[in-house]
Coordinates of C-alpha atoms in Angstrom, one line a residue:
Chain U
M1 CA 101.1 75.3 117.4
R2 CA 99.4 75.4 114.1
A3 CA 100.6 78.0 111.6
M4 CA 100.5 79.0 108.0
D5 CA 103.6 77.8 106.1
Y6 CA 104.8 79.3 102.8
R7 CA 106.2 76.7 100.5
G8 CA 106.7 78.7 97.3
P9 CA 104.7 80.9 94.9
Y10 CA 101.0 79.9 95.0
R11 CA 101.7 77.2 97.7
V12 CA 100.9 77.5 101.4
R13 CA 99.8 74.9 103.9
I14 CA 99.1 74.6 107.6
T15 CA 101.8 73.0 109.7
E16 CA 102.9 72.4 113.2
K17 CA 105.6 74.9 114.4
P18 CA 107.3 75.4 117.7
M19 CA 105.6 77.9 120.0
P20 CA 107.0 81.4 119.8
R21 CA 109.0 82.5 122.9
I22 CA 110.0 85.8 124.5
E23 CA 113.3 86.8 122.8
H24 CA 113.5 90.4 124.1
P25 CA 112.4 92.0 127.3
R26 CA 109.9 94.1 125.4
D27 CA 108.2 91.1 123.7
A28 CA 104.8 89.7 124.2
I29 CA 103.3 86.4 123.1
V30 CA 99.8 86.8 121.8
R31 CA 97.2 84.1 121.2
V32 CA 95.6 85.0 117.9
T33 CA 91.9 85.4 117.7
R34 CA 91.5 86.9 114.2
S35 CA 94.0 87.2 111.4
C36 CA 93.3 88.6 108.0
I37 CA 94.8 87.9 104.6
C38 CA 95.9 91.3 103.2
G39 CA 96.1 92.2 99.5
S40 CA 99.8 92.8 100.1
D41 CA 100.1 89.2 101.4
L42 CA 99.3 88.2 97.8
H43 CA 102.6 89.9 96.7
L44 CA 104.3 87.4 98.9
Y45 CA 102.1 84.6 97.9
H46 CA 102.9 85.3 94.2
G47 CA 106.6 85.3 94.9
M48 CA 107.1 89.0 94.2
V49 CA 108.9 90.1 97.4
P50 CA 112.6 89.3 97.5
D51 CA 113.9 87.2 100.5
T52 CA 110.6 85.4 101.1
R53 CA 111.9 82.2 102.6
V54 CA 110.2 78.8 102.5
G55 CA 108.8 78.1 105.9
T56 CA 107.7 81.7 106.6
T57 CA 104.4 82.4 108.3
F58 CA 102.7 85.4 106.9
G59 CA 100.1 87.6 108.5
H60 CA 100.5 91.3 109.6
E61 CA 96.8 92.0 110.4
F62 CA 95.8 90.3 113.6
C63 CA 94.5 90.7 117.1
G64 CA 94.5 88.4 120.0
V65 CA 94.9 87.8 123.7
V66 CA 98.2 88.5 125.6
E67 CA 99.5 85.2 126.9
E68 CA 103.0 86.1 128.1
L69 CA 104.9 89.4 128.6
G70 CA 108.6 90.3 128.6
E71 CA 109.9 91.9 131.8
E72 CA 109.9 95.5 130.5
V73 CA 106.3 95.6 129.2
S74 CA 104.3 97.3 131.9
N75 CA 101.4 98.8 130.0
L76 CA 99.7 95.4 129.2
E77 CA 98.5 92.5 131.3
V78 CA 98.2 88.8 130.5
G79 CA 94.6 88.3 129.3
D80 CA 94.3 91.7 127.6
H81 CA 92.6 91.5 124.2
V82 CA 94.8 93.6 121.9
L83 CA 94.9 94.8 118.3
V84 CA 98.4 94.8 117.0
P85 CA 99.5 97.3 114.4
F86 CA 101.3 95.8 111.4
N87 CA 104.4 98.0 112.0
I88 CA 107.0 96.8 114.5
A89 CA 108.1 100.1 116.1
C90 CA 110.5 100.8 119.0
G91 CA 109.0 104.2 119.8
Q92 CA 112.5 105.7 120.5
C93 CA 114.5 105.9 117.2
H94 CA 115.0 108.9 115.0
F95 CA 111.9 108.1 113.0
C96 CA 109.5 106.8 115.7
Q97 CA 110.2 110.1 117.6
Q98 CA 108.7 111.9 114.6
G99 CA 105.6 109.7 114.6
L100 CA 106.9 107.7 111.7
F101 CA 106.0 104.3 113.3
G102 CA 106.0 102.7 109.9
N103 CA 109.6 103.5 109.4
C104 CA 111.3 102.3 112.6
H105 CA 115.1 102.0 112.5
E106 CA 115.4 99.5 115.3
S107 CA 113.3 96.6 113.9
N108 CA 114.8 95.4 110.6
P109 CA 118.4 94.4 110.1
Q110 CA 117.9 93.2 106.5
A111 CA 116.9 96.6 105.1
T112 CA 116.9 100.2 105.9
A113 CA 114.2 101.3 103.5
V114 CA 111.4 99.5 105.4
G115 CA 110.8 99.0 109.1
G116 CA 109.9 95.6 110.6
I117 CA 106.6 94.2 109.6
F118 CA 105.0 91.0 110.9
G119 CA 105.2 88.0 108.5
Y120 CA 106.3 90.1 105.5
S121 CA 109.5 88.3 104.4
H122 CA 113.1 88.8 105.6
T123 CA 113.2 92.1 103.7
A124 CA 110.8 93.4 106.4
G125 CA 112.7 91.9 109.3
G126 CA 112.3 88.1 109.2
Y127 CA 109.4 88.0 111.7
D128 CA 106.8 85.2 111.7
G129 CA 103.3 86.6 111.3
G130 CA 99.9 86.2 112.8
Q131 CA 98.4 83.6 110.6
A132 CA 99.0 81.2 113.4
E133 CA 97.7 80.2 116.8
Y134 CA 100.4 82.3 118.5
V135 CA 102.8 85.0 117.5
R136 CA 105.7 86.9 119.0
V137 CA 105.0 90.6 119.3
P138 CA 108.2 92.7 119.7
Y139 CA 108.0 96.2 121.3
A140 CA 104.7 95.2 122.8
D141 CA 104.9 98.3 125.0
V142 CA 104.6 100.5 121.9
G143 CA 102.3 98.9 119.2
P144 CA 99.5 96.9 120.7
V145 CA 96.3 98.6 121.9
V146 CA 93.9 97.1 124.3
M147 CA 90.5 96.7 122.6
P148 CA 87.7 98.8 124.1
D149 CA 85.0 96.7 125.7
W150 CA 82.5 97.8 123.0
M151 CA 84.7 96.9 120.1
D152 CA 83.9 93.8 117.9
P153 CA 87.1 91.8 117.2
D154 CA 86.2 91.9 113.5
D155 CA 86.4 95.7 113.6
A156 CA 89.6 95.5 115.7
V157 CA 91.5 93.3 113.2
L158 CA 90.8 95.7 110.4
L159 CA 92.2 98.6 112.5
T160 CA 95.6 96.9 112.4
D161 CA 96.1 97.8 108.7
V162 CA 93.1 98.2 106.3
V163 CA 91.5 101.2 108.0
P164 CA 94.7 103.1 108.9
T165 CA 96.1 102.5 105.4
G166 CA 92.9 103.6 103.6
Y167 CA 92.7 106.6 106.0
Q168 CA 96.3 107.6 105.5
A169 CA 95.9 107.3 101.7
A170 CA 93.2 110.0 101.9
E171 CA 95.2 112.0 104.5
M172 CA 98.3 112.1 102.3
A173 CA 96.2 113.1 99.4
G174 CA 95.8 116.5 101.1
I175 CA 92.1 116.5 100.1
Q176 CA 90.4 119.9 100.4
R177 CA 86.7 120.5 100.5
G178 CA 85.1 119.8 97.1
D179 CA 88.1 118.0 95.6
T180 CA 87.7 115.3 93.0
V181 CA 89.4 112.2 94.4
L182 CA 90.3 109.4 92.0
I183 CA 91.1 106.0 93.5
F184 CA 92.7 103.1 91.7
G185 CA 91.7 99.8 93.2
A186 CA 88.5 98.6 94.7
G187 CA 90.1 96.2 97.1
P188 CA 89.7 96.7 100.9
I189 CA 92.2 99.6 100.9
G190 CA 90.7 101.4 98.0
I191 CA 87.2 100.9 99.4
M192 CA 88.3 102.3 102.8
A193 CA 90.2 105.2 101.1
A194 CA 86.9 106.0 99.3
R195 CA 85.1 106.1 102.6
C196 CA 87.7 108.2 104.3
A197 CA 88.0 110.7 101.4
W198 CA 84.5 111.9 102.3
L199 CA 85.7 112.4 105.9
F200 CA 88.3 114.9 104.6
G201 CA 85.7 116.8 102.6
A202 CA 85.9 115.3 99.1
G203 CA 83.4 116.7 96.6
R204 CA 83.6 113.7 94.3
V205 CA 85.0 110.2 94.8
I206 CA 85.7 108.0 91.8
V207 CA 87.0 104.4 92.0
I208 CA 88.5 102.5 89.1
D209 CA 89.0 98.7 89.0
H210 CA 88.0 95.9 86.7
L211 CA 86.2 93.5 89.0
E212 CA 82.5 94.2 88.8
Y213 CA 81.6 92.8 92.2
R214 CA 84.2 94.9 93.9
L215 CA 83.1 98.0 92.1
E216 CA 79.5 97.4 93.2
F217 CA 80.8 97.0 96.8
A218 CA 82.7 100.3 96.5
R219 CA 79.7 102.0 95.0
S220 CA 77.6 101.3 98.0
Y221 CA 80.2 101.3 100.8
G222 CA 82.2 104.4 99.8
P223 CA 79.9 105.5 98.4
A224 CA 81.6 106.3 95.1
E225 CA 81.2 106.6 91.4
V226 CA 82.8 103.5 90.0
Y227 CA 84.1 102.5 86.6
S228 CA 85.7 99.4 85.1
F229 CA 88.9 100.2 83.2
K230 CA 87.9 97.3 80.9
E231 CA 85.0 99.3 79.7
L232 CA 86.8 102.5 79.3
N233 CA 88.7 103.0 76.1
D234 CA 91.4 105.0 77.9
V235 CA 91.3 105.6 81.6
V236 CA 93.3 108.9 81.5
T237 CA 91.2 110.4 78.6
F238 CA 88.0 109.4 80.4
M239 CA 89.2 111.1 83.6
K240 CA 90.1 114.3 81.7
K241 CA 86.7 114.3 80.0
T242 CA 84.8 113.9 83.3
T243 CA 86.7 116.7 84.9
D244 CA 86.3 119.4 82.3
G245 CA 89.6 118.4 80.7
L246 CA 91.7 119.2 83.8
G247 CA 92.1 115.9 85.6
A248 CA 91.3 114.9 89.2
D249 CA 92.6 117.1 92.1
V250 CA 94.2 114.1 93.7
A251 CA 94.8 110.4 92.8
I252 CA 95.4 107.5 95.1
D253 CA 97.1 104.3 94.1
A254 CA 95.6 101.6 96.3
V255 CA 96.6 98.7 94.2
G256 CA 100.4 98.1 94.1
G257 CA 102.4 95.6 92.2
D258 CA 99.7 93.0 91.6
A259 CA 97.8 95.3 89.3
K260 CA 96.1 94.4 86.1
G261 CA 95.4 96.6 83.1
N262 CA 98.5 96.8 80.9
M263 CA 100.0 93.9 79.0
L264 CA 103.6 95.1 79.0
Q265 CA 103.6 96.1 82.7
T266 CA 102.1 92.7 83.4
L267 CA 104.8 90.9 81.4
F268 CA 107.8 92.9 82.8
G269 CA 106.5 93.5 86.3
T270 CA 104.3 90.5 87.2
K271 CA 105.5 87.6 85.0
L272 CA 109.2 88.3 84.4
K273 CA 109.7 90.3 87.6
L274 CA 112.0 92.7 85.8
E275 CA 110.1 95.5 87.5
A276 CA 109.0 95.6 91.1
G277 CA 105.4 94.7 90.1
N278 CA 103.0 96.1 87.6
A279 CA 103.0 99.9 88.0
I280 CA 100.0 100.8 85.8
P281 CA 98.0 102.3 88.7
L282 CA 100.9 104.7 89.3
H283 CA 101.1 105.4 85.6
W284 CA 97.4 106.2 85.4
A285 CA 97.4 108.2 88.6
I286 CA 100.2 110.4 87.4
N287 CA 98.6 111.0 84.0
S288 CA 95.0 111.4 85.3
V289 CA 95.7 113.9 88.1
K290 CA 95.6 117.6 87.2
K291 CA 98.6 119.9 87.0
G292 CA 99.8 120.8 90.4
G293 CA 97.9 117.8 91.8
I294 CA 98.8 115.3 94.4
V295 CA 99.4 111.5 94.0
S296 CA 99.1 109.5 97.2
V297 CA 100.6 106.0 97.1
V298 CA 99.8 103.2 99.5
G299 CA 99.9 100.3 97.0
V300 CA 102.9 98.1 97.8
Y301 CA 105.7 97.7 95.3
G302 CA 108.9 95.7 95.6
P303 CA 112.3 97.3 96.3
T304 CA 113.8 97.4 92.9
G305 CA 112.2 99.8 90.4
N306 CA 109.3 100.4 88.1
I307 CA 108.6 102.1 84.8
V308 CA 106.7 105.3 85.6
P309 CA 106.3 108.5 83.7
I310 CA 108.5 110.6 86.0
G311 CA 108.9 113.3 83.3
N312 CA 105.2 114.0 83.5
V313 CA 105.5 114.3 87.3
V314 CA 108.0 117.1 86.7
N315 CA 106.1 118.8 83.8
K316 CA 102.8 118.7 85.7
G317 CA 104.3 119.9 88.9
L318 CA 102.9 117.0 90.9
T319 CA 103.4 116.2 94.5
I320 CA 103.8 112.5 95.3
R321 CA 103.2 111.4 98.9
A322 CA 103.6 107.8 100.1
N323 CA 104.3 105.7 103.1
Q324 CA 103.3 102.6 105.0
A325 CA 100.5 103.6 107.3
S326 CA 101.7 104.8 110.7
V327 CA 99.0 102.8 112.5
K328 CA 99.9 103.7 116.1
R329 CA 99.6 107.4 115.2
L330 CA 96.2 107.1 113.7
L331 CA 94.6 104.6 116.1
P332 CA 93.1 107.1 118.6
R333 CA 91.3 109.0 115.8
L334 CA 90.2 105.8 114.0
I335 CA 88.9 104.1 117.1
E336 CA 86.7 107.2 117.6
H337 CA 85.5 107.0 114.0
V338 CA 84.5 103.3 114.6
R339 CA 82.8 104.1 117.9
S340 CA 80.8 106.9 116.2
G341 CA 79.9 104.7 113.2
H342 CA 81.6 106.9 110.7
I343 CA 83.6 103.9 109.6
E344 CA 82.2 100.4 109.8
P345 CA 85.3 98.2 109.1
R346 CA 83.7 94.7 109.6
K347 CA 81.4 95.2 106.7
L348 CA 84.4 94.5 104.5
I349 CA 84.7 90.9 105.8
T350 CA 83.1 88.6 103.3
H351 CA 84.7 85.3 104.3
R352 CA 85.5 83.7 107.6
V353 CA 87.8 80.7 107.2
A354 CA 89.3 78.3 109.7
L355 CA 93.0 78.7 110.0
D356 CA 93.5 75.1 109.0
D357 CA 92.0 75.9 105.6
V358 CA 94.5 78.7 104.9
A359 CA 95.5 77.3 101.5
D360 CA 91.9 77.6 100.3
A361 CA 91.5 81.1 101.7
Y362 CA 94.6 82.3 99.9
H363 CA 93.4 80.9 96.6
L364 CA 89.9 82.2 97.1
F365 CA 91.3 85.7 97.8
A366 CA 94.0 85.7 95.1
A367 CA 91.7 84.3 92.4
K368 CA 88.9 86.7 93.5
L369 CA 86.4 83.8 93.8
D370 CA 83.0 83.9 95.4
G371 CA 82.8 87.7 95.6
C372 CA 85.7 87.8 98.1
I373 CA 86.6 91.3 99.4
K374 CA 88.3 90.4 102.7
P375 CA 88.9 86.9 104.2
V376 CA 89.6 86.5 107.9
L377 CA 91.2 83.5 109.4
V378 CA 90.0 82.2 112.7
P379 CA 92.2 79.7 114.7
S380 CA 90.2 76.9 116.3
Q381 CA 91.1 78.1 119.9
A382 CA 90.1 81.7 119.2
Chain S
M1 CA 131.2 132.3 92.3
R2 CA 131.6 134.0 95.6
S3 CA 135.0 133.2 97.1
D4 CA 133.9 133.7 100.7
I5 CA 131.6 130.7 100.9
V6 CA 133.9 128.2 99.2
T7 CA 135.6 125.8 101.7
P8 CA 139.0 124.3 100.8
S9 CA 137.9 120.8 101.8
N10 CA 134.8 118.8 102.5
E11 CA 134.6 120.1 106.1
R12 CA 131.1 120.7 107.5
I13 CA 129.9 124.2 106.7
D14 CA 128.6 126.4 109.5
P15 CA 125.2 127.4 108.1
S16 CA 125.3 130.8 109.9
S17 CA 128.4 131.6 108.0
V18 CA 126.4 131.4 104.7
P19 CA 125.1 134.9 103.7
G20 CA 121.3 134.9 103.7
W21 CA 121.0 131.6 105.5
G22 CA 117.3 130.9 106.4
I23 CA 115.8 134.1 105.3
D24 CA 113.2 132.3 103.1
A25 CA 112.5 129.4 105.5
D26 CA 108.8 128.7 105.7
P27 CA 107.6 126.2 108.3
Q28 CA 104.2 126.0 106.5
N29 CA 106.0 124.6 103.5
D30 CA 105.9 121.0 104.7
P31 CA 104.6 118.3 102.4
T32 CA 105.1 115.7 105.1
Y33 CA 102.4 117.2 107.3
P34 CA 100.7 115.6 109.2
Y35 CA 102.4 112.2 109.1
R36 CA 105.8 113.5 110.2
I37 CA 106.2 115.5 113.4
R38 CA 109.1 117.8 112.5
D39 CA 109.2 119.4 115.9
T40 CA 110.7 116.2 117.3
D41 CA 113.3 115.8 114.5
P42 CA 116.6 115.7 116.4
G43 CA 118.6 116.2 113.2
S44 CA 120.8 113.6 111.5
R45 CA 122.0 111.9 114.6
A46 CA 121.8 108.3 115.7
D47 CA 122.3 108.9 119.4
W48 CA 118.8 108.2 120.6
E49 CA 118.4 106.1 123.8
R50 CA 118.3 102.6 122.3
P51 CA 116.1 99.8 123.4
P52 CA 117.8 96.8 125.0
L53 CA 119.6 94.8 122.4
Q54 CA 118.1 91.4 121.5
S55 CA 120.5 88.5 122.3
E56 CA 122.3 87.0 119.3
G57 CA 120.6 83.9 118.1
P58 CA 120.4 82.3 114.7
E59 CA 122.3 83.9 111.8
I60 CA 120.9 87.3 110.8
L61 CA 121.8 88.9 107.5
Q62 CA 122.3 92.6 107.7
S63 CA 122.0 95.4 105.1
I64 CA 125.4 97.1 104.6
E65 CA 123.5 100.4 104.8
H66 CA 123.0 99.9 108.5
I67 CA 125.7 101.3 110.8
R68 CA 124.8 98.8 113.5
R69 CA 122.4 95.9 114.2
P70 CA 118.9 97.1 115.0
A71 CA 117.9 96.3 118.6
V72 CA 115.3 93.8 117.6
F73 CA 115.0 91.3 114.8
G74 CA 113.1 88.3 113.6
T75 CA 114.6 84.9 114.0
A76 CA 112.5 82.9 111.7
N77 CA 114.0 80.7 109.0
P78 CA 117.8 81.5 109.1
P79 CA 119.6 81.1 105.8
R80 CA 120.5 77.5 105.0
G81 CA 121.7 75.4 102.1
L82 CA 122.5 76.7 98.6
S83 CA 119.9 79.4 98.9
G84 CA 121.4 80.5 102.1
M85 CA 124.8 80.9 100.3
L86 CA 123.2 83.0 97.7
R87 CA 121.4 85.1 100.3
R88 CA 124.7 85.7 102.1
A89 CA 126.3 86.7 98.8
A90 CA 123.4 89.2 98.1
F91 CA 124.2 91.1 101.3
R92 CA 127.6 92.1 100.0
W93 CA 125.7 94.7 98.0
S94 CA 123.6 97.6 99.2
E95 CA 119.8 97.9 98.9
S96 CA 120.3 100.3 96.0
N97 CA 122.0 97.7 93.9
W98 CA 119.8 95.4 91.7
L99 CA 122.2 92.6 92.1
H100 CA 121.3 92.4 95.8
W101 CA 117.6 91.9 95.0
L102 CA 118.2 89.6 92.0
L103 CA 120.3 87.3 94.0
L104 CA 117.7 87.2 96.7
M105 CA 115.0 86.4 94.2
G106 CA 117.2 83.7 92.7
A107 CA 117.7 82.3 96.3
D108 CA 113.9 82.3 96.8
R109 CA 113.4 80.1 93.7
L110 CA 116.1 77.7 94.7
N111 CA 114.7 77.6 98.2
V112 CA 111.4 76.3 96.8
V113 CA 113.3 73.3 95.3
E114 CA 115.1 72.8 98.6
G115 CA 111.7 72.9 100.4
I116 CA 110.4 70.1 98.2
A117 CA 113.6 68.0 98.6
E118 CA 113.4 68.6 102.4
D119 CA 109.8 67.4 102.4
I120 CA 110.6 64.3 100.4
G121 CA 113.6 63.7 102.7
R122 CA 111.3 63.6 105.7
G123 CA 109.0 61.2 103.8
I124 CA 106.4 63.8 103.0
V125 CA 105.1 64.1 99.4
P126 CA 103.9 67.7 99.1
N127 CA 100.2 67.8 98.3
L128 CA 100.5 70.4 95.6
P129 CA 96.8 70.7 94.7
A130 CA 95.8 71.1 98.4
E131 CA 98.6 73.7 98.9
M132 CA 97.3 75.6 95.9
G133 CA 93.8 75.7 97.3
V134 CA 92.2 73.3 94.9
R135 CA 89.2 72.9 97.2
A136 CA 88.3 76.6 96.8
E137 CA 88.6 76.3 93.1
W138 CA 86.3 73.2 93.1
R139 CA 83.7 74.9 95.3
H140 CA 83.6 78.3 93.6
N141 CA 85.0 77.9 90.0
K142 CA 84.1 74.5 88.6
K143 CA 84.8 75.6 85.1
G144 CA 88.3 76.8 86.0
F145 CA 88.8 73.6 88.0
A146 CA 87.9 71.5 84.9
I147 CA 90.2 73.4 82.6
K148 CA 93.1 73.2 85.1
A149 CA 92.5 69.5 85.7
A150 CA 92.3 68.7 82.0
T151 CA 95.5 70.7 81.4
A152 CA 97.3 68.8 84.2
F153 CA 96.1 65.4 82.8
A154 CA 97.1 66.4 79.3
V155 CA 100.6 67.4 80.4
A156 CA 101.0 64.3 82.6
G157 CA 99.7 62.1 79.8
G158 CA 102.1 63.7 77.3
L159 CA 105.0 63.1 79.6
V160 CA 104.1 59.5 80.2
L161 CA 103.8 58.9 76.4
L162 CA 107.1 60.6 75.8
L163 CA 108.9 58.6 78.5
R164 CA 107.4 55.3 77.2
R165 CA 108.4 56.1 73.6
K166 CA 112.0 56.9 74.8
G167 CA 112.0 53.7 76.8
S168 CA 110.9 51.6 73.8
D169 CA 113.4 53.3 71.5
T170 CA 116.2 52.5 73.9
A171 CA 115.0 48.8 74.2
A172 CA 114.9 48.6 70.4
R173 CA 118.4 49.9 70.0
R174 CA 119.7 47.5 72.7
G175 CA 117.8 44.7 70.8
R176 CA 119.6 45.7 67.6
G177 CA 122.9 45.7 69.5
L178 CA 123.4 49.4 69.0

C-alpha cells in the first residue's frame, strides 16, 4: 500500500509499505478515505518530538471504511464507514473508566505520560498513522464511530481531533456567561475553540495570532475580535487595557511548541530544542488572564520542560487545566452540534491534496502558503 | 506535633484513624469536571479487567515507569542500528529524566543519517527537494523558491570551488615533491 514516510525533519515522501494486519483480537483494518495533516503533525515534521523514527507514517485524523475485523470486535461490520478518534483507548483501564480516553494506560509501552496516538512517534506508542491507504486500528470496539448517513466525510474527519480539541479547550476553560475569552492561535484548533467558546456563553472572544489570513478567517468563522501580535507593542499590556486593566477571564493556548513571537523562546525551544518547544503562548496566557482566572492548554508541547512564569501562576491564583481531548467522550454531543449546524467543521478545509503529493501538502501547511488553514489528504482509492 | 497520629514506620495510615478526617471534603470542589468522571475512580489500583494481551512481535522499548507491558502496542519501525542502541540506552532512565529524552533526540538525528545511508545502499538517491515539498514552494511562493534555489547554488558552487582549490594545491605540492 502507499503511505506517507517520514525521512527526517522537513522531509517526507510517499512510499510502498506492507499492508497492515490484525495483531490483536480487538483490531480493525480500515481503508482510509480522508486523512488530515494536523498542526501537531508539524511538531513531528520539524523534528521536535523525541523518538520519531525514520520510516514512521504520521496521521491521527482520519476516517475510512472497515476492511477487516479482529475476532473480538462485535459492534462494527466490514463496510462500515467510521470516523476514528485520535486516541487509542482500551475502555477498561483505570483512566478509561473515568472517561479519560486520551490517557489510556493500556496502549503505550514507551511512555506513561501519554496514551497511544496514531502516527505520533514511538513516544505515543509506535503506531503507524492514517496518512496511508490502510491503517491498523487497535481497540476498534471502543474508539471508532460509524458515520451517520447524513454526515459528510469532510465533517467526519474533523470530528476525530480538531472539533473535540477545540471544544474541550473551551470546556476546560470553565467559561461562564459573559466571560472574556482570549485564545492564542488562529490555526484550526484556535478557530474551533473560538466557535465553541460562544456555545459555552462567552461574552467576548479574542483571538491572537500573526498570520493575517488566519486572523481574517477566525474573525468570520468564530466570529471573534482578532489581533496580530506583530502589531501590538505588548500583548499582555494590550489585553489588560482592553479589559479595564484586569485581564481576560480565561485564556486558551491553542498553539503549542511551534509558536512564534519571542526570539529567545524560538532560539531555545524551536532551534536549539533545549526547551520542549516555544512556550510564548503559555507565557502570554498566564500573564494576560486575570487574577483567579483559568488557563486552558491544548497546544502540544514535548515531554521535557519549558520556561514559563510559574511564579505568576501562584501569585495570581490561576487554575491551569489541560489534556489531550477525550474524543470518544465528546463525540455524541459534537455530532449533534454538527447535525444542527452549530458547528460546520468542513469549512476549515482549504486544501484537498492527493496522498501521493503528501510532501507538498506538508510544506504548504508548514510554510503557511496559499492561505492554508487545513489540508486534507485523499488516497486515490478513497 | 500530636503523638497519636505519628506512625513508627511507613505503613499505610488508616484514614479513619486520623482525627477530623473528611470533615471539609467538598465534592463540588472538582477542577477536573467534566472531563474526569470521579464516581468511577476505583482508587489507586491496577486490578482492572485487562484486554487480551497482544502477542510479542518486534522489539518494543518500555518506559521503566510502567509496572507491566500495556496490552496493546504499535509495532512500526523497531529500534535498529546505532540509533537503536541509543534508544535502548535511553530507556534505562525514566520519563522524568532529561537524559532519557536527550538520548532519544540524539538517536532521531542519527537515524536520519542511517535513513540516507539505507536509501543509498538500496540504490536510491533521496530526492531532497521533492521530499521537502519544493513543488508547493514553486507554485505558491516563487520569491521564496528563488531565494532558496540561489542559496543552494551558492553553497554548492562554493563547495565545488573549495574542493577544486584543495585538489590543485595537493597536485602542486606533489609536483614540487612535497
